Coordinates of N, CA and C in Angstrom, one line a residue:
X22 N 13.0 -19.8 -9.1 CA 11.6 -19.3 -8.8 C 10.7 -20.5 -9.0
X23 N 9.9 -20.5 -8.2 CA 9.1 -22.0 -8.1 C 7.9 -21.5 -9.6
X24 N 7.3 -22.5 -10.3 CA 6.4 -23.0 -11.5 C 5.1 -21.5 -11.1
X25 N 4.7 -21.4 -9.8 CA 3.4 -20.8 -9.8 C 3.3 -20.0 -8.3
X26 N 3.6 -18.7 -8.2 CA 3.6 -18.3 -7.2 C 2.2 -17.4 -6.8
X27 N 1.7 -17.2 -5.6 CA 0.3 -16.0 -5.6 C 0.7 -15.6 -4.6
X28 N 0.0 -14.3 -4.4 CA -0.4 -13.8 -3.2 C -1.3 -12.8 -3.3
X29 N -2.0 -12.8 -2.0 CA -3.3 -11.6 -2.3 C -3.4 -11.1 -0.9
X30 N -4.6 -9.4 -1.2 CA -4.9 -9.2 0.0 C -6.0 -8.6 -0.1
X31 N -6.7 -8.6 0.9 CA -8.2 -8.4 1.3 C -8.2 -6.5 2.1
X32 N -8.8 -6.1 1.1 CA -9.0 -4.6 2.2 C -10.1 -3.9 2.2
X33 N -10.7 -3.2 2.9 CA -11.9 -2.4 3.0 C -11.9 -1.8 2.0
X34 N -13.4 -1.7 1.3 CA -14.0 -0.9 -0.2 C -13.7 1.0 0.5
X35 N -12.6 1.2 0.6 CA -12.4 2.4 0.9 C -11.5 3.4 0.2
X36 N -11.1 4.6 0.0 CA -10.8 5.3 -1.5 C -9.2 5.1 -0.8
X37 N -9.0 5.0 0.9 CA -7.7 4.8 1.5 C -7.3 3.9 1.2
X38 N -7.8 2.6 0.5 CA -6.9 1.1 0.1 C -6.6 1.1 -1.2
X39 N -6.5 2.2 -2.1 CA -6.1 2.3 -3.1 C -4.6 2.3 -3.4
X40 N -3.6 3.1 -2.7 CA -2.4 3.4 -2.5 C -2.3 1.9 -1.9
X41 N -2.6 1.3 -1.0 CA -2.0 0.3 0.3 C -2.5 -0.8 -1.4
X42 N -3.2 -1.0 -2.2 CA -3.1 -1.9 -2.7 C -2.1 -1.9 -4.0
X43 N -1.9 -0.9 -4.7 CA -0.8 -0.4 -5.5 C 0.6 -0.8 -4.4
X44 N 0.9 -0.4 -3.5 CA 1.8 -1.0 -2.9 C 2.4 -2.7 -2.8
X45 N 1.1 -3.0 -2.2 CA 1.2 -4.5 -2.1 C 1.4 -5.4 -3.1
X46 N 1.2 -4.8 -4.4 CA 1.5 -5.4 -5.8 C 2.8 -5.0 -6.1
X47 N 3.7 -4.3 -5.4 CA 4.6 -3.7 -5.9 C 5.4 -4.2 -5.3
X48 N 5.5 -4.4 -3.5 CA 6.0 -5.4 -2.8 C 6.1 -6.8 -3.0
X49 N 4.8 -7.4 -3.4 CA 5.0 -8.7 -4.2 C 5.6 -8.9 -5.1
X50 N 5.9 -8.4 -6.4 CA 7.1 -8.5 -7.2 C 8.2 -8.1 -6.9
X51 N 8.3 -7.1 -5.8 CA 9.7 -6.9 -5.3 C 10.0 -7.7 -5.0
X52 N 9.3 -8.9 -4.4 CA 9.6 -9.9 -3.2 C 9.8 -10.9 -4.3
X53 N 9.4 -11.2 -5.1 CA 10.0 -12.1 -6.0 C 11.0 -11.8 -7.1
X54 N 11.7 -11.0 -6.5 CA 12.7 -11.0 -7.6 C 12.5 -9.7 -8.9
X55 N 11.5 -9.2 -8.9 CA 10.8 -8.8 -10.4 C 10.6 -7.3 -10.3
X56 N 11.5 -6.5 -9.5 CA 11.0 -5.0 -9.3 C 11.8 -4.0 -10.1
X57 N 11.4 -3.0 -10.4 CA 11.6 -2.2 -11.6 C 11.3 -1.0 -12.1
X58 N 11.8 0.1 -12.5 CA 11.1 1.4 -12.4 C 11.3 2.0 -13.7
X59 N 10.7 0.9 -14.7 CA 10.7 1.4 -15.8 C 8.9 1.3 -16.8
X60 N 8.9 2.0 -17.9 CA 7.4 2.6 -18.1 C 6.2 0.8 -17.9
X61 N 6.6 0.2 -17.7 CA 5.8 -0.9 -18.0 C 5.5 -0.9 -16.1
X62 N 6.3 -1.2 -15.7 CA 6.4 -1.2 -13.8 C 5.4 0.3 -13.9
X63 N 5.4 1.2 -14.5 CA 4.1 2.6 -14.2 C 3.2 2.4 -14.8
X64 N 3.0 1.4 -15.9 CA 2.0 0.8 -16.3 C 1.2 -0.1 -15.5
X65 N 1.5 -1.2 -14.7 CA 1.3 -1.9 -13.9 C 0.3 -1.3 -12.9
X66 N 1.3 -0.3 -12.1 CA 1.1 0.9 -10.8 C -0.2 1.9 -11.5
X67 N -0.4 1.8 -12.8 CA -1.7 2.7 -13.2 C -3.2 2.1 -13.1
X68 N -2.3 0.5 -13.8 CA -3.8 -0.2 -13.8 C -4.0 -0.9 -12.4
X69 N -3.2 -1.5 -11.6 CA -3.7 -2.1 -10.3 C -4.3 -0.6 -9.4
X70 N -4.1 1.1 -9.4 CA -4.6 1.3 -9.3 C -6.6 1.8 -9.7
X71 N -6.3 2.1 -10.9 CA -7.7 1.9 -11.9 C -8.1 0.9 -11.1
X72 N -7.9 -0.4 -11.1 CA -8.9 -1.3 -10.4 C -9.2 -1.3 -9.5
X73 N -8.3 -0.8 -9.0 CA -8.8 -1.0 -7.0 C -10.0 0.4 -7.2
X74 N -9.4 1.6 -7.6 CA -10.7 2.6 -7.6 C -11.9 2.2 -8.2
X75 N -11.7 1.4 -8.9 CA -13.1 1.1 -9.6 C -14.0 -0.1 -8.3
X76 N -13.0 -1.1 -8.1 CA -13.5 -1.8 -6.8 C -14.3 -1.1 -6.1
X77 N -13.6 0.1 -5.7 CA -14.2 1.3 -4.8 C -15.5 1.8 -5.0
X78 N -15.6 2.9 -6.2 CA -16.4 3.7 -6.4 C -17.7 3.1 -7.1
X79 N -17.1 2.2 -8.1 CA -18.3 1.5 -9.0 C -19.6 0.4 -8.6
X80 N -19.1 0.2 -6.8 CA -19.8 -1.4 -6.1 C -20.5 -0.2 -5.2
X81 N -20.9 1.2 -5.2 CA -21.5 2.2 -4.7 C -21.8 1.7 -3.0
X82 N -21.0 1.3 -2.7 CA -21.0 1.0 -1.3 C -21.3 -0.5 -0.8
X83 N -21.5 -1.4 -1.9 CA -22.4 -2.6 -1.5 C -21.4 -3.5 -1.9
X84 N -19.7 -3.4 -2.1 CA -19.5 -4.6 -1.3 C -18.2 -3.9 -0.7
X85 N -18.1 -4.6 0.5 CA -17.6 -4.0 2.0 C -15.8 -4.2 1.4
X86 N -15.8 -5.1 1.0 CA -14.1 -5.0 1.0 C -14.1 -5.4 -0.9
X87 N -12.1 -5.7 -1.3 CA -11.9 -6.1 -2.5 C -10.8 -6.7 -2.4
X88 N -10.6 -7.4 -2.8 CA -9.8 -8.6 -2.9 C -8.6 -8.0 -4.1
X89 N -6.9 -8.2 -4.0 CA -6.0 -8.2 -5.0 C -5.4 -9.3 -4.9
X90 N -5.5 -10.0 -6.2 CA -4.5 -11.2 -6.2 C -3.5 -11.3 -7.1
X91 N -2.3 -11.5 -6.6 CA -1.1 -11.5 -7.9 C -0.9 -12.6 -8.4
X92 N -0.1 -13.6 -9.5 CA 0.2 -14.8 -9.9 C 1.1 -14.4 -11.1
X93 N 2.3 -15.2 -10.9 CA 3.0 -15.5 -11.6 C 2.7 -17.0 -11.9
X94 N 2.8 -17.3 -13.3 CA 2.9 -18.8 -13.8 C 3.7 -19.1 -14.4
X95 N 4.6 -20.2 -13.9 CA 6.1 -20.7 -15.0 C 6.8 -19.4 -15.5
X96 N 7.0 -18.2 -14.8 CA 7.9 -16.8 -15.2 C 7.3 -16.5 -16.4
X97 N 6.4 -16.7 -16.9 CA 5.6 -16.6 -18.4 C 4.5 -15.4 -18.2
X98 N 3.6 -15.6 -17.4 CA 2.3 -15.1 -17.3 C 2.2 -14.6 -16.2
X99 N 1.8 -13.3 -15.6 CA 1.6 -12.2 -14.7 C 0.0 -12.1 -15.0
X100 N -0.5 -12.2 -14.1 CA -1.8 -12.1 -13.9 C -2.2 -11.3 -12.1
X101 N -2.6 -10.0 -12.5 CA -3.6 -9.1 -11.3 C -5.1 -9.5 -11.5
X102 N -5.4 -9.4 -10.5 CA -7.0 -9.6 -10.4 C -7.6 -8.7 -9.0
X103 N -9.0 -8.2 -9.5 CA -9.4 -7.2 -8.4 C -10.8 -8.1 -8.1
X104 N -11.5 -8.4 -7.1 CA -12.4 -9.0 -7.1 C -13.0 -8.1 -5.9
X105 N -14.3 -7.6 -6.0 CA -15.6 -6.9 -5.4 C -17.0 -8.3 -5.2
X106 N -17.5 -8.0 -4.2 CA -18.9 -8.7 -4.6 C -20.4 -8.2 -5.0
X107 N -19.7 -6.9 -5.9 CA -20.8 -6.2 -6.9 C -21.6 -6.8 -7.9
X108 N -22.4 -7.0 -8.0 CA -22.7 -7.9 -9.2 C -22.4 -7.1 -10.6
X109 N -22.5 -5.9 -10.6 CA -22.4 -5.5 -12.0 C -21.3 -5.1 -12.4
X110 N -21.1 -5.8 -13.5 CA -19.9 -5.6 -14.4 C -19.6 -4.5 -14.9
X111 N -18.2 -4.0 -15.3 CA -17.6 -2.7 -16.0 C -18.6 -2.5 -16.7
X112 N -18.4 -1.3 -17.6 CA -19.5 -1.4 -18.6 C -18.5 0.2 -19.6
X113 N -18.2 -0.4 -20.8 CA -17.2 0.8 -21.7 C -18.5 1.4 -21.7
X114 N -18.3 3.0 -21.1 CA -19.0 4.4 -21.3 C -18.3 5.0 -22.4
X115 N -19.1 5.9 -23.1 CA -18.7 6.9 -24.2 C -17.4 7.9 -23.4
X116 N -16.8 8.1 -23.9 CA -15.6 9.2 -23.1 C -16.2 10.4 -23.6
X117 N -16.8 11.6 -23.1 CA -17.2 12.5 -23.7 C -16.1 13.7 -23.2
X118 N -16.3 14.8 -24.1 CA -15.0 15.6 -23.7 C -15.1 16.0 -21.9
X119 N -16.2 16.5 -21.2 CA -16.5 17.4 -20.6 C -16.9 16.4 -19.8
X120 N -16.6 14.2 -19.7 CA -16.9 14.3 -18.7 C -15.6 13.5 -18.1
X121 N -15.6 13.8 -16.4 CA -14.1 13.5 -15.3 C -14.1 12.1 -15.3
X122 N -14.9 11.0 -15.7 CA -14.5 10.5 -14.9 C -14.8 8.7 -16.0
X123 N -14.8 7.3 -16.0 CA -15.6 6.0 -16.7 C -14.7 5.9 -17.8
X124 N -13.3 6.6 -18.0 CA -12.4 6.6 -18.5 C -11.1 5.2 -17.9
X125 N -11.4 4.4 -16.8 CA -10.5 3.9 -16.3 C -10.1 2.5 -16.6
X126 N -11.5 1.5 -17.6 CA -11.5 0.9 -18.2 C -11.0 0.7 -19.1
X127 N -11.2 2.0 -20.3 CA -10.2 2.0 -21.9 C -8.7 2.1 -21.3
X128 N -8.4 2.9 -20.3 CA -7.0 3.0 -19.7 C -6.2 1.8 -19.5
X129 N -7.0 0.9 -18.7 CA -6.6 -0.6 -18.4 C -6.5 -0.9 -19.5
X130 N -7.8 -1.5 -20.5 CA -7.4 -2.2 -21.6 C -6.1 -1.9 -22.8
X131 N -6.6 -0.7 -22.6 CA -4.8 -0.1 -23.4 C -3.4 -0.1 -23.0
X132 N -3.4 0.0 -21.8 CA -2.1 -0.4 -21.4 C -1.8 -1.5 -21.3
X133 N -2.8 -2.5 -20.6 CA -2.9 -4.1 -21.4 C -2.2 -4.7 -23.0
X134 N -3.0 -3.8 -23.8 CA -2.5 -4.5 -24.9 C -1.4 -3.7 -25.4
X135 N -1.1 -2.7 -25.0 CA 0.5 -2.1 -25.0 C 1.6 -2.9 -24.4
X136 N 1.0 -4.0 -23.5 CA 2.6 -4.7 -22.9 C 2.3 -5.9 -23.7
X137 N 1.5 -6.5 -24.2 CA 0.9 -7.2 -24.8 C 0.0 -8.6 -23.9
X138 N -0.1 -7.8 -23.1 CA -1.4 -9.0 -22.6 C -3.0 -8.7 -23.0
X139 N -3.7 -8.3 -21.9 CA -5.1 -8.4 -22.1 C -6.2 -8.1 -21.2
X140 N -7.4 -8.0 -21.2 CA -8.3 -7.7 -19.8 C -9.2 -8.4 -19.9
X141 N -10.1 -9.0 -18.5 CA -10.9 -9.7 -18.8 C -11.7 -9.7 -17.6
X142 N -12.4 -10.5 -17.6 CA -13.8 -10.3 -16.3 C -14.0 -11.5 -16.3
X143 N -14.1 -12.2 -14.8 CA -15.2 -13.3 -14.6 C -15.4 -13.3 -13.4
X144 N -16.6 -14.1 -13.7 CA -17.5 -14.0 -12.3 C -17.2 -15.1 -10.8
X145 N -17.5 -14.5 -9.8 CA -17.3 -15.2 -8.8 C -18.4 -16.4 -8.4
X146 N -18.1 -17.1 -7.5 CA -19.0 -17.9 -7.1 C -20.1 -17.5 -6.2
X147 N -19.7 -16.3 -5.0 CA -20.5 -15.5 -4.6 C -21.9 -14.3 -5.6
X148 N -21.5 -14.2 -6.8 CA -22.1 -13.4 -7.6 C -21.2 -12.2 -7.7
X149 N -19.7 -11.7 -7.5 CA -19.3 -10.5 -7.8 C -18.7 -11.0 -9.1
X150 N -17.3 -10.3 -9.4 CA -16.7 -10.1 -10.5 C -15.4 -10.4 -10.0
X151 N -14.3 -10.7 -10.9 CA -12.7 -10.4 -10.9 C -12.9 -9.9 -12.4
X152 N -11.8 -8.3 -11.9 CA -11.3 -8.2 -13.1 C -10.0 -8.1 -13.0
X153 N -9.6 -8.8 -14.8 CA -8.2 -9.5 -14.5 C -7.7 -8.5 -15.2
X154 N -5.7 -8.1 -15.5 CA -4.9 -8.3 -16.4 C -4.3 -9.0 -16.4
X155 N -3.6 -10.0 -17.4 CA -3.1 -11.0 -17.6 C -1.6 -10.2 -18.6
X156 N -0.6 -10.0 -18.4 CA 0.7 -9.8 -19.2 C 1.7 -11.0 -19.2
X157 N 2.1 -10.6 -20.5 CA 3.6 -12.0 -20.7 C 4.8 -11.6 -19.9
X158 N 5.1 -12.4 -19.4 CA 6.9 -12.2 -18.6 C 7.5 -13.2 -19.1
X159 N 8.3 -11.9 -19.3 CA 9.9 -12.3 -19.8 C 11.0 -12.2 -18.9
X160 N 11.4 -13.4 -18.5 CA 12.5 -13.3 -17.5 C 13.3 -12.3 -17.4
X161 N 13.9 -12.6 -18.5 CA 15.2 -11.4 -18.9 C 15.1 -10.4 -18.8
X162 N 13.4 -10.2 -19.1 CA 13.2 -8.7 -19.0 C 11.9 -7.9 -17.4
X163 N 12.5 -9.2 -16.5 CA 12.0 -8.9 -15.3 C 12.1 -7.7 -14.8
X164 N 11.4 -6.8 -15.2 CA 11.4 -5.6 -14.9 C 10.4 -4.7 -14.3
X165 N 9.1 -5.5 -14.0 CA 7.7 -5.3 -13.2 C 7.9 -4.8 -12.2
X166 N 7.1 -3.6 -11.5 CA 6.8 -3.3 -10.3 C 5.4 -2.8 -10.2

């Protein structure tokens, strides 16, 4: 496997590119070798979800598409990233019992630091956001989807 591999894709801010982008992340580590259908590969498939709907619902119609990009680095470091050209950032809401929904943040960051990586935000050059997870890979235990 070559030192640094990516791939990304571009799709309309639409609630239909949710699934097609969960896919494409799943295809991409298929494609490299790294597919797997164990709780960490559903962990993955939760939060590349969560982001893409947040891409969606959170940029209230104002940016037209969102960006997924995969990277592996030196079989070490798995890094997703969702990029919108919203200007405003996540923002941790209170989880109150009674309400549906601003829950999808704590979810990412938890399942993040349950495989032991992390979450993060930075900004674009345009003015939107990427938001990232970054997890450790373990060859051995190439088991991502």
């Amino acid at each position: 496997m070559a030192d640094h591999q990516e791939a990304s894709v571009t799709l309309p801010s639409d609630p239909a590119s949710v699934p097609t982008a969960r896919r494409f992340v799943v295809e991409v580590l298929d494609g490299w070798g790294l597919a797997g259908a164990d709780d960490l590969a559903d962990a993955i498939r939760l939060m590349v979800s969560e982001l893409a709907t947040n891409a969606v619902l959170h940029t209230f119609g104002q940016s037209p598409t969102f960006t997924v990009d995969v990277r592996l680095e030196r079989e070490e470091h798995l890094h997703i990233g969702v990029t919108d050209s919203h200007p405003r950032w996540p923002r941790r809401l209170p989880a109150a019992v009674q309400q549906d929904n601003g829950r999808g943040m704590v979810i990412i960051r938890s399942l993040a630091a349950e495989a032991g990586g992390r979450l993060s935000v930075t900004p674009t050059e345009e003015g939107g956001k990427t938001v990232w997870i970054s997890l450790p890979w373990a060859p051995a235990a190439a088991s991502y989807a």
